[in-house]
Short mmCIF file of C-alpha atoms in Angstrom, two decimals:
data_model
loop_
_atom_site.label_atom_id
_atom_site.label_comp_id
_atom_site.label_asym_id
_atom_site.label_seq_id
_atom_site.Cartn_x
_atom_site.Cartn_y
_atom_site.Cartn_z
CA MET A 1 72.97 -76.42 74.47
CA ALA A 2 69.02 -76.38 74.48
CA SER A 3 67.19 -73.98 76.86
CA ASP A 4 63.63 -74.65 75.81
CA PRO A 5 61.68 -76.75 79.49
CA ASN A 6 60.20 -79.13 76.60
CA SER A 7 63.07 -80.51 74.26
CA PRO A 8 63.48 -84.01 74.51
CA GLU A 9 66.93 -83.99 76.38
CA ILE A 10 65.74 -81.72 79.15
CA LEU A 11 62.72 -83.92 79.51
CA ALA A 12 64.53 -86.87 79.45
CA THR A 13 66.50 -85.95 82.52
CA GLN A 14 64.02 -84.44 84.24
CA ILE A 15 62.18 -87.55 84.62
CA LEU A 16 64.99 -89.86 85.19
CA GLY A 17 66.84 -87.62 88.53
CA ASN A 18 62.53 -87.51 89.81
CA VAL A 19 63.02 -91.67 89.50
CA PHE A 20 65.92 -92.01 90.76
CA ILE A 21 65.51 -89.21 93.78
CA ALA A 22 62.37 -90.28 94.83
CA CYS A 23 64.14 -94.13 95.31
CA ILE A 24 66.42 -92.98 98.02
CA VAL A 25 64.27 -91.24 99.51
CA LEU A 26 61.60 -94.32 100.31
CA SER A 27 64.36 -96.35 100.75
CA ASN A 28 63.56 -94.70 104.59
CA VAL A 29 60.34 -96.06 104.15
CA PRO A 30 60.69 -99.52 105.67
CA TYR A 31 62.71 -98.27 108.63
CA PHE A 32 59.44 -95.98 109.21
CA TYR A 33 57.00 -98.58 108.60
CA LYS A 34 59.10 -100.22 111.60
CA ILE A 35 58.50 -97.64 113.99
CA GLU A 36 54.91 -96.85 113.36
CA LYS A 37 54.16 -100.51 113.13
CA SER A 38 55.83 -101.08 116.62
CA ARG A 39 55.02 -97.30 117.61
CA ASP A 40 58.73 -98.03 119.78
CA VAL A 41 61.40 -95.49 118.48
CA GLY A 42 64.61 -97.35 119.94
CA GLN A 43 67.33 -95.58 119.56
CA PHE A 44 66.94 -94.46 115.98
CA ASN A 45 68.67 -91.65 115.12
CA ILE A 46 66.20 -88.77 113.59
CA TYR A 47 68.01 -85.80 113.38
CA PRO A 48 69.84 -86.23 110.21
CA PHE A 49 66.41 -85.70 108.99
CA VAL A 50 65.78 -82.81 110.20
CA PHE A 51 68.98 -80.53 111.25
CA MET A 52 72.95 -80.94 112.25
CA ILE A 53 75.00 -79.14 112.89
CA GLY A 54 77.22 -77.61 110.26
CA ILE A 55 75.68 -79.87 107.97
CA PHE A 56 71.74 -78.77 107.12
CA SER A 57 69.54 -81.62 106.35
CA SER A 58 68.03 -83.41 103.50
CA TYR A 59 64.69 -81.54 104.44
CA SER A 60 66.58 -78.62 104.74
CA GLN A 61 68.06 -78.77 101.17
CA ALA A 62 65.05 -79.44 100.10
CA MET A 63 63.28 -76.90 100.76
CA MET A 64 65.44 -74.79 99.35
CA TRP A 65 65.69 -76.50 95.97
CA VAL A 66 61.43 -75.86 95.99
CA VAL A 67 62.13 -72.36 96.87
CA TYR A 68 64.96 -71.95 93.98
CA SER A 69 62.99 -73.66 91.52
CA MET A 70 59.68 -71.28 92.33
CA ILE A 71 61.81 -68.02 92.12
CA CYS A 72 63.61 -69.00 89.11
CA ASP A 73 60.40 -70.71 87.94
CA ILE A 74 62.25 -73.98 87.09
CA GLU A 75 59.51 -76.35 87.34
CA GLY A 76 61.61 -79.79 86.60
CA ILE A 77 63.39 -79.64 90.14
CA VAL A 78 59.85 -78.97 92.38
CA PRO A 79 58.19 -82.43 92.09
CA VAL A 80 61.39 -83.97 93.48
CA ASN A 81 62.19 -81.95 96.16
CA THR A 82 58.78 -81.09 97.27
CA PHE A 83 57.82 -85.07 96.76
CA GLY A 84 61.33 -85.41 99.44
CA MET A 85 60.40 -82.65 102.29
CA LEU A 86 56.97 -83.81 102.60
CA PHE A 87 58.40 -87.42 103.01
CA ASP A 88 60.68 -86.12 105.45
CA LEU A 89 58.65 -84.36 107.23
CA ALA A 90 56.59 -87.58 107.82
CA PHE A 91 59.56 -89.34 108.47
CA ILE A 92 60.03 -86.65 111.03
CA LEU A 93 56.06 -86.79 112.63
CA ILE A 94 56.22 -90.42 112.41
CA PHE A 95 59.43 -90.49 114.68
CA ILE A 96 57.47 -87.38 117.23
CA SER A 97 54.16 -89.05 117.15
CA ALA A 98 56.19 -93.31 118.57
CA CYS A 99 58.50 -91.55 120.30
CA LYS A 100 57.96 -92.28 124.34
CA ASP A 101 60.61 -90.36 125.90
CA LEU A 102 59.29 -86.32 126.20
CA SER A 103 62.93 -84.44 125.87
CA VAL A 104 63.86 -85.99 122.90
CA LYS A 105 60.39 -85.15 121.52
CA ARG A 106 61.26 -81.72 122.98
CA LYS A 107 64.67 -81.53 121.66
CA VAL A 108 63.46 -82.29 117.41
CA MET A 109 60.11 -80.29 118.02
CA VAL A 110 62.87 -77.17 119.22
CA SER A 111 65.74 -78.51 116.32
CA LEU A 112 62.90 -78.22 113.34
CA MET A 113 61.22 -74.93 114.16
CA ILE A 114 64.90 -74.09 114.36
CA GLU A 115 65.20 -74.76 110.75
CA LEU A 116 61.91 -73.68 109.85
CA ILE A 117 62.70 -70.34 111.59
CA VAL A 118 66.17 -70.53 110.35
CA LEU A 119 65.40 -70.70 106.42
CA VAL A 120 61.62 -68.51 106.41
CA SER A 121 63.66 -65.66 107.80
CA PHE A 122 66.64 -65.99 105.26
CA VAL A 123 64.58 -66.81 101.91
CA ALA A 124 62.35 -63.59 103.46
CA ILE A 125 65.43 -61.03 103.47
CA VAL A 126 66.59 -62.49 100.89
CA VAL A 127 63.32 -62.12 98.76
CA PHE A 128 62.31 -58.65 100.16
CA GLN A 129 65.90 -57.05 100.66
CA ALA A 130 67.84 -57.99 97.72
CA PRO A 131 68.03 -56.36 95.03
CA LYS A 132 65.90 -59.21 92.40
CA ASP A 133 68.73 -59.65 90.19
CA MET A 134 70.35 -61.17 93.01
CA HIS A 135 67.79 -63.37 93.78
CA GLN A 136 69.22 -66.57 91.91
CA LYS A 137 72.61 -66.10 92.26
CA ILE A 138 72.29 -65.97 96.10
CA LEU A 139 69.23 -68.78 96.40
CA GLY A 140 71.69 -70.48 93.82
CA TRP A 141 74.66 -70.55 96.31
CA ALA A 142 72.93 -71.31 99.45
CA THR A 143 70.69 -74.30 97.67
CA SER A 144 74.51 -75.73 95.96
CA ILE A 145 76.11 -75.11 99.55
CA LEU A 146 73.88 -77.22 100.90
CA LEU A 147 73.16 -80.27 98.38
CA VAL A 148 76.74 -80.14 98.21
CA ALA A 149 77.12 -80.51 102.01
CA PHE A 150 74.16 -83.29 102.12
CA PHE A 151 75.90 -85.05 99.74
CA PHE A 152 79.27 -85.53 100.99
CA SER A 153 78.13 -85.50 104.73
CA PRO A 154 78.93 -89.61 104.34
CA VAL A 155 82.55 -88.63 104.07
CA LEU A 156 82.88 -87.48 107.47
CA ASN A 157 82.40 -91.84 108.70
CA PHE A 158 85.09 -92.76 106.76
CA TYR A 159 87.43 -92.18 109.69
CA PRO A 160 86.19 -94.28 112.29
CA MET A 161 85.06 -96.74 110.08
CA PHE A 162 88.58 -97.36 109.05
CA LYS A 163 89.76 -97.36 112.41
CA GLN A 164 86.99 -99.99 113.76
CA ARG A 165 87.34 -101.53 110.12
CA THR A 166 83.89 -101.31 109.31
CA THR A 167 81.97 -100.86 105.83
CA GLY A 168 79.31 -99.22 108.53
CA SER A 169 76.14 -97.81 107.12
CA LEU A 170 77.90 -97.23 103.59
CA SER A 171 75.67 -98.46 101.10
CA LEU A 172 76.29 -99.87 97.73
CA PRO A 173 72.62 -99.73 95.76
CA LEU A 174 72.17 -96.06 97.79
CA SER A 175 75.78 -95.20 96.87
CA ILE A 176 75.04 -96.20 92.78
CA THR A 177 71.40 -94.93 92.73
CA SER A 178 73.26 -91.06 94.13
CA ILE A 179 75.52 -91.46 90.98
CA LEU A 180 73.35 -91.65 88.64
CA ALA A 181 70.91 -89.35 90.00
CA GLY A 182 73.48 -86.75 90.25
CA VAL A 183 74.46 -87.63 86.61
CA ALA A 184 70.50 -87.01 85.17
CA PHE A 185 70.08 -83.91 87.48
CA GLY A 186 74.01 -82.74 86.12
CA LEU A 187 72.59 -82.90 82.85
CA TYR A 188 69.65 -81.43 83.35
CA GLY A 189 71.63 -78.18 84.83
CA VAL A 190 73.55 -78.60 81.47
CA PHE A 191 70.98 -78.51 78.90
CA LEU A 192 69.08 -75.53 81.54
CA GLU A 193 72.41 -73.47 81.72
CA ASP A 194 72.07 -73.36 85.33
CA ASN A 195 75.40 -74.01 86.48
CA PHE A 196 73.75 -73.89 90.37
CA ILE A 197 72.53 -77.33 89.80
CA THR A 198 74.91 -78.99 87.61
CA VAL A 199 77.65 -77.83 89.65
CA SER A 200 76.20 -79.15 92.94
CA ASN A 201 74.44 -82.40 91.63
CA PHE A 202 77.77 -83.50 89.25
CA SER A 203 78.94 -83.67 93.26
CA GLY A 204 76.88 -86.19 93.69
CA CYS A 205 78.59 -88.07 91.46
CA VAL A 206 82.01 -87.19 93.27
CA SER A 207 80.24 -88.22 96.24
CA GLY A 208 78.90 -91.61 95.32
CA ILE A 209 82.47 -92.88 93.49
CA ILE A 210 83.99 -91.40 96.78
CA GLN A 211 81.78 -93.89 98.89
CA ILE A 212 82.08 -96.68 96.56
CA GLY A 213 86.23 -96.93 96.38
CA PHE A 214 86.09 -96.51 99.99
CA TYR A 215 83.43 -99.39 100.55
CA TYR A 216 85.94 -101.84 98.60
CA ILE A 217 89.32 -100.36 100.11
CA MET A 218 87.43 -101.31 103.69
CA LYS A 219 86.47 -104.57 102.18
CA LEU A 220 90.31 -105.34 101.30
CA VAL A 221 91.77 -104.38 104.29
CA ILE A 222 89.29 -105.83 106.35
CA ARG A 223 90.51 -109.49 104.83
CA ILE A 224 94.56 -108.08 105.39
CA SER A 225 94.33 -106.76 108.74
CA PRO A 226 90.41 -107.69 110.36
CA PRO A 227 88.62 -106.24 113.19
CA LYS A 228 89.92 -106.97 116.96
CA ILE A 229 86.81 -108.39 118.41
CA GLN A 230 88.01 -109.50 122.33
CA SER A 231 84.79 -111.47 122.76
CA LYS A 232 82.60 -113.31 119.56
CA ASN A 233 79.40 -113.92 122.07
CA ILE A 234 78.07 -110.18 121.80
CA TYR A 235 75.57 -111.76 124.33
CA ASN A 236 77.36 -112.70 127.51
CA ASP A 237 75.92 -111.91 130.51
CA ASN A 238 79.27 -110.94 131.95
CA ALA A 239 80.41 -108.78 129.61
CA ASP A 240 79.92 -104.72 130.43
CA LYS A 241 76.44 -103.94 129.56
CA ASP A 242 77.69 -101.14 126.70
CA ASN A 243 78.94 -103.96 124.30
CA ASN A 244 76.25 -105.59 124.01
CA LYS A 245 74.97 -102.12 122.76
CA PHE A 246 76.89 -103.33 119.02
CA CYS A 247 76.53 -105.39 116.51
CA TYR A 248 79.41 -108.46 115.84
CA HIS A 249 79.35 -108.04 112.12
CA HIS A 250 78.77 -104.12 112.31
CA PRO A 251 80.63 -103.15 115.45
CA SER A 252 79.77 -99.32 114.53
CA GLN A 253 75.92 -100.17 114.16
CA GLU A 254 73.89 -100.27 117.19
CA LEU A 255 71.68 -103.55 117.91
CA LEU A 256 67.95 -101.61 117.53
CA LEU A 257 66.39 -104.93 116.08
CA PHE A 258 65.16 -108.45 117.07
CA CYS A 259 65.28 -111.32 115.23
CA GLU A 260 62.07 -113.20 115.51
CA ASP A 261 63.71 -116.47 113.14
CA CYS A 262 66.35 -116.51 114.84
CA LYS A 263 65.86 -115.29 118.21
CA GLU A 264 68.76 -112.72 118.51
CA LYS A 265 69.30 -109.23 118.51
CA ALA A 266 70.70 -107.23 115.28
CA CYS A 267 71.43 -104.11 113.61
CA TYR A 268 70.43 -101.77 110.41
CA GLY A 269 73.33 -103.57 108.43
CA CYS A 270 72.30 -106.94 109.02
CA VAL A 271 69.03 -106.46 107.59
CA VAL A 272 70.23 -104.82 104.34
CA GLY A 273 73.35 -107.27 103.92
CA LYS A 274 74.01 -110.49 101.99
CA THR A 275 73.93 -112.39 104.99
CA ASN A 276 72.63 -112.48 108.28
CA HIS A 277 68.85 -111.48 109.00
CA ARG A 278 67.59 -110.30 105.48
CA GLY A 279 64.41 -111.10 104.79
CA HIS A 280 63.40 -112.24 108.40
CA ASN A 281 60.76 -110.92 110.45
CA LEU A 282 62.48 -108.53 112.75
CA ASP A 283 60.85 -105.85 115.39
CA LEU A 284 62.44 -102.97 117.13
CA LEU A 285 63.81 -103.44 120.14
CA ASN A 286 62.20 -101.92 123.68
CA ILE A 287 65.44 -100.69 124.81
CA ASN A 288 63.78 -100.51 128.32
CA ASP A 289 62.98 -103.98 128.92
CA ASN A 290 65.05 -106.58 127.12
CA SER A 291 64.09 -109.31 129.53
CA GLU A 292 62.11 -111.31 127.13
CA ILE A 293 64.76 -110.65 124.69
CA GLU A 294 67.36 -112.04 127.03
CA ASP A 295 65.29 -115.00 127.98
CA ASN A 296 64.66 -115.75 124.33
CA ILE A 297 68.72 -116.00 123.45
CA LYS A 298 69.10 -118.29 126.58
CA GLU A 299 66.60 -120.25 124.82
CA LYS A 300 68.31 -119.73 122.18
CA GLU A 301 71.77 -120.95 123.31
CA LYS A 302 69.75 -123.77 125.92
CA ARG A 303 68.68 -125.58 122.68
CA LYS A 304 72.17 -125.10 120.57
CA GLU A 305 73.98 -126.96 123.68
CA ILE A 306 70.84 -129.58 123.72
CA GLU A 307 71.62 -129.67 119.92
CA ILE A 308 75.34 -130.33 120.80
CA GLU A 309 74.63 -133.24 123.24
CA LYS A 310 72.12 -135.02 121.01
CA GLU A 311 75.44 -134.93 118.15
CA LYS A 312 77.58 -136.23 120.48
CA GLU A 313 75.29 -139.30 121.74
CA LYS A 314 74.66 -139.94 118.24
CA GLU A 315 78.29 -139.79 117.64
CA ILE A 316 78.75 -142.09 120.32
CA LYS A 317 76.79 -144.75 119.56
CA GLU A 318 77.13 -144.47 116.00
CA LYS A 319 81.05 -145.79 117.17
CA LYS A 320 79.64 -148.11 119.24
CA ASP A 321 77.52 -149.53 116.19
CA SER A 322 80.17 -150.25 114.03
CA GLU A 323 82.66 -151.62 116.61
CA LYS A 324 80.10 -153.60 117.30
CA LYS A 325 79.33 -154.64 113.87
CA GLN A 326 83.10 -155.16 113.08
CA GLN A 327 82.94 -157.65 116.36
CA ASP A 328 79.87 -159.60 114.39
CA ASN A 329 82.04 -160.13 111.34
CA ASN A 330 84.87 -160.65 113.41
CA ASN A 331 82.90 -163.35 115.21
CA ASP A 332 81.49 -164.53 112.07
CA PHE A 333 84.99 -165.29 110.33
CA GLU A 334 86.36 -167.10 113.00
CA LEU A 335 83.45 -169.60 113.14
CA ASP A 336 83.64 -170.36 109.44
CA ILE A 337 87.12 -171.05 110.03
CA GLU A 338 86.71 -173.39 112.48
CA SER A 339 83.73 -175.06 110.14
CA ASN A 340 86.24 -175.52 107.43
CA ILE A 341 88.80 -177.39 109.80
#
C-alpha cells in the first residue's frame, strides 16, 4: 500500500473526499440563508450544530479531526474539516444574531462555550500530559468515536419514524453523498495506512446504506399500512393548536415555512420532496404572529369555494343548454314529419 502523500491514489481520494464533504456542509446553506434574510429562526433546531447530550455535533468532530490531522501531520483532512468547522460556526452565529428569544440565545451560547471548554481541555491534557507516542492513538480513538456517533445519529430517529409511518427528514441525495464521502476518505485512510481514518469513514458508508435501506422499507410500510390521520384539514380552526404545528404529508416535520405561491404552511420535507412546494417562493414563519397567514389560508379556502360554485354553475348551465338543444332538435324533427304529411 502506498504511503507517499503525493501518490496519485492518495491525492485522488483526498480531493474526492473533500468535494463530497463540502457538498454535505453546503446543503445547509439555503436554510440559514432564509434565516438571515427573514431575520427569524422560527422553530429551527440549532442544537445538532452545537452540542447534543451523548452525541457530539458536526462542529466538535470537525474540530477534533483538525487537531488530529495537525498533530499527526496528515494534511489531506485539514481543508475539509476546517471548512466544515468554519461553516458550522457561521451557521451558529447567524442563528444567534437572528434569534429574538434571549433564553434560546443564552442556551446556544452556553452550549457552545461548554463544548469548546471540554474539547480544548481534552486536547490540552493529551498534548501536555500524555506521552508523545500516545498522542495519535488517544486523539485517533476520540475523533473516530465522535465521527462514528455523528454518522449513526440519524438511526436514533428510526423508531419514531416507523411509529409515525413517515420517512421523516431522511434524504436520499445526502445519504448517497455520505456513502461516496465515506468510500473516498476510507480509501484515503487505507492508502495512508491509518486505521482511525479508515474505520471511522467506512462507518459512514454503512450508515448511509442503512439509511437508504430504511427509506425504501418505510416507503413499502407506508404503502401497505398508511399512517392514520384523524383529519385531512390541518388548518381546521376548531382543531387543537398543537396539531397545526405538524405537516400532513410529513407528520414528524413542524410547519416552519409559508409558501407564498400556494398561500399555505409547509415543512422542510415539502421543500426537498418531489412534489408539494419544491421550487416555490418560501418564507420562514413568524410563530408569534400567524394572523396574516391564517387570513391567507382562509382567503385561499374562500377562493376554492368560489371556484367550486362556479364549476357547479357551469355544469348546470351546460346541462340546461344540452337539454334545450335536444328539445329544439325534437321540435324540428316533429315539424319535418308534419310538413311531409
